[in-house]
Tab-separated table of C-alpha atoms in Angstrom:
chain	number	residue	atom	x	y	z
A	39	MET	CA	0.113	0.109	0.093
A	40	SER	CA	1.551	3.469	-0.854
A	41	ARG	CA	1.709	5.939	1.692
A	42	GLU	CA	1.658	8.982	-0.556
A	43	THR	CA	3.803	11.464	1.346
A	44	ASP	CA	5.584	14.289	-0.543
A	45	GLU	CA	8.761	12.377	-0.223
A	46	VAL	CA	7.167	9.289	-1.795
A	47	ARG	CA	5.946	11.657	-4.685
A	48	GLU	CA	9.266	13.030	-5.160
A	49	ALA	CA	10.977	9.648	-5.479
A	50	ILE	CA	8.207	8.439	-7.714
A	51	ALA	CA	8.758	11.363	-9.997
A	52	GLY	CA	12.578	10.701	-10.181
A	53	GLU	CA	11.930	7.116	-10.878
A	54	LEU	CA	9.714	8.061	-13.832
A	55	ARG	CA	12.198	10.539	-15.050
A	56	LEU	CA	14.885	7.689	-15.094
A	57	MET	CA	12.723	6.019	-17.760
A	58	ASP	CA	12.551	9.005	-19.923
A	59	PRO	CA	14.708	8.309	-23.081
A	60	LYS	CA	16.032	11.943	-23.000
A	61	VAL	CA	17.250	11.357	-19.337
A	62	ARG	CA	18.790	7.927	-20.148
A	63	ALA	CA	20.428	9.437	-23.258
A	64	SER	CA	22.166	12.277	-21.182
A	65	ARG	CA	24.861	11.472	-18.559
A	66	ALA	CA	24.383	15.059	-17.042
A	67	LEU	CA	20.590	14.455	-16.420
A	68	ALA	CA	20.969	10.782	-15.180
A	69	GLN	CA	23.739	11.899	-12.922
A	70	GLN	CA	21.430	14.187	-11.040
A	71	LEU	CA	19.212	11.229	-10.356
A	72	LEU	CA	21.680	8.597	-9.322
A	73	ASP	CA	23.267	8.601	-5.874
A	74	PRO	CA	27.123	8.455	-5.947
A	75	ASP	CA	26.956	5.278	-3.905
A	76	PHE	CA	24.408	3.872	-6.452
A	77	VAL	CA	24.288	0.153	-7.205
A	78	GLU	CA	21.845	-1.988	-9.411
A	79	VAL	CA	21.116	-5.752	-9.870
A	80	GLY	CA	19.534	-5.637	-13.035
A	81	ALA	CA	16.996	-8.298	-14.562
A	82	SER	CA	19.825	-9.920	-16.191
A	83	GLY	CA	21.603	-10.424	-12.925
A	84	ARG	CA	24.392	-8.073	-13.783
A	85	ARG	CA	25.462	-5.840	-10.842
A	86	TRP	CA	26.149	-2.271	-11.866
A	87	THR	CA	27.838	0.599	-10.208
A	88	TYR	CA	27.287	4.288	-10.507
A	89	ASP	CA	30.173	4.645	-12.940
A	90	GLU	CA	29.178	1.739	-14.880
A	91	MET	CA	25.568	2.719	-15.158
A	92	LEU	CA	26.354	6.228	-16.341
A	93	ALA	CA	28.538	5.003	-19.049
A	94	ALA	CA	26.226	2.265	-20.252
A	95	LEU	CA	22.743	4.109	-19.732
A	96	PRO	CA	22.708	5.727	-23.269
A	97	GLU	CA	23.104	2.481	-24.927
A	98	LEU	CA	20.595	0.467	-22.698
A	99	ASP	CA	17.168	-0.420	-23.324
A	100	GLY	CA	14.653	2.522	-23.027
A	101	ALA	CA	17.142	5.168	-24.217
A	102	ALA	CA	15.936	5.500	-27.713
A	103	GLU	CA	12.923	7.692	-28.156
A	104	ASN	CA	11.940	5.683	-31.267
A	105	GLY	CA	12.508	2.292	-29.711
A	106	PRO	CA	10.424	0.376	-26.923
A	107	LEU	CA	9.999	2.417	-23.785
A	108	TYR	CA	9.374	1.051	-20.065
A	109	GLU	CA	5.838	1.068	-19.105
A	110	PRO	CA	5.479	1.385	-15.421
A	111	SER	CA	2.418	0.120	-13.607
A	112	GLN	CA	1.429	-0.562	-9.875
A	113	VAL	CA	3.989	2.004	-8.604
A	114	THR	CA	3.736	2.254	-4.774
A	115	GLY	CA	6.160	3.658	-2.190
A	116	VAL	CA	6.750	3.940	1.443
A	117	LEU	CA	8.745	6.542	3.520
A	118	LEU	CA	11.086	4.030	5.502
A	119	ALA	CA	12.954	6.859	7.623
A	120	PRO	CA	13.669	10.438	7.225
A	121	GLY	CA	15.506	10.676	3.773
A	122	LEU	CA	14.747	7.123	2.559
A	123	VAL	CA	11.906	6.035	0.451
A	124	HIS	CA	11.394	2.457	-1.009
A	125	LEU	CA	9.350	2.117	-4.092
A	126	THR	CA	8.143	-1.111	-5.954
A	127	TYR	CA	6.431	-1.391	-9.385
A	128	GLU	CA	6.156	-3.508	-12.540
A	129	THR	CA	7.368	-2.617	-15.946
A	130	THR	CA	6.670	-3.891	-19.425
A	131	ARG	CA	9.067	-3.163	-22.235
A	132	ASP	CA	8.837	-4.785	-25.582
A	133	GLY	CA	6.401	-7.483	-24.103
A	134	ASN	CA	8.935	-8.167	-21.175
A	135	ARG	CA	7.648	-7.584	-17.647
A	136	ALA	CA	9.931	-7.054	-14.546
A	137	ARG	CA	9.161	-6.313	-10.896
A	138	ARG	CA	11.306	-3.728	-9.571
A	139	SER	CA	12.422	-2.310	-6.446
A	140	SER	CA	14.244	0.934	-5.739
A	141	LEU	CA	15.628	2.802	-2.677
A	142	TRP	CA	15.792	6.664	-2.858
A	143	ARG	CA	17.683	8.707	-0.564
A	144	LYS	CA	17.906	12.446	0.304
A	145	GLN	CA	21.179	13.279	2.234
A	146	SER	CA	20.310	16.712	3.394
A	147	ALA	CA	17.390	19.075	3.420
A	148	ASP	CA	18.630	21.027	0.176
A	149	ALA	CA	19.812	17.701	-1.477
A	150	PRO	CA	17.850	16.144	-4.504
A	151	TRP	CA	16.387	12.734	-4.179
A	152	GLN	CA	18.463	10.181	-5.570
A	153	MET	CA	18.280	6.560	-6.572
A	154	TYR	CA	20.655	4.679	-4.139
A	155	TYR	CA	19.639	0.948	-5.087
A	156	HIS	CA	17.498	-0.766	-7.769
A	157	GLN	CA	16.851	-4.233	-8.435
A	158	ALA	CA	14.721	-5.670	-11.189
A	159	THR	CA	13.462	-9.248	-11.382
A	160	PRO	CA	12.056	-10.723	-14.638
A	161	ILE	CA	8.532	-12.169	-14.617
A	162	PRO	CA	8.134	-15.240	-16.636
A	163	PRO	CA	5.715	-14.913	-19.711
A	164	ASP	CA	3.390	-17.559	-18.197
A	165	SER	CA	3.245	-15.721	-14.853
A	166	MET	CA	0.156	-13.551	-13.784
């Protein structure tokens, strides 16, 4: 269940921005949204660091405006502690589905919300 606080809404907005091809294609824009300590475990099982993700993001799925885009659904979030939001949701891209989980943190009152951790788990085609 989502507890729609301002913090959760801001984290969701950041999550959705990271799915925007313009953001994915721009290191400068993506850098604003990823925490310097960022780590991802992708749907492939690969572990990504901040530097690896920023370098690869323009070439990864969802970065081309004329290609398949991520379609999020069931986005929910909860404020776990001051400055820490957990989001969960599903995506569909080019017929492939995944369950996703992200941690967003804000390190000070004047700092932006940034994705600290992300994990994607593929949903088998025959699963509901």
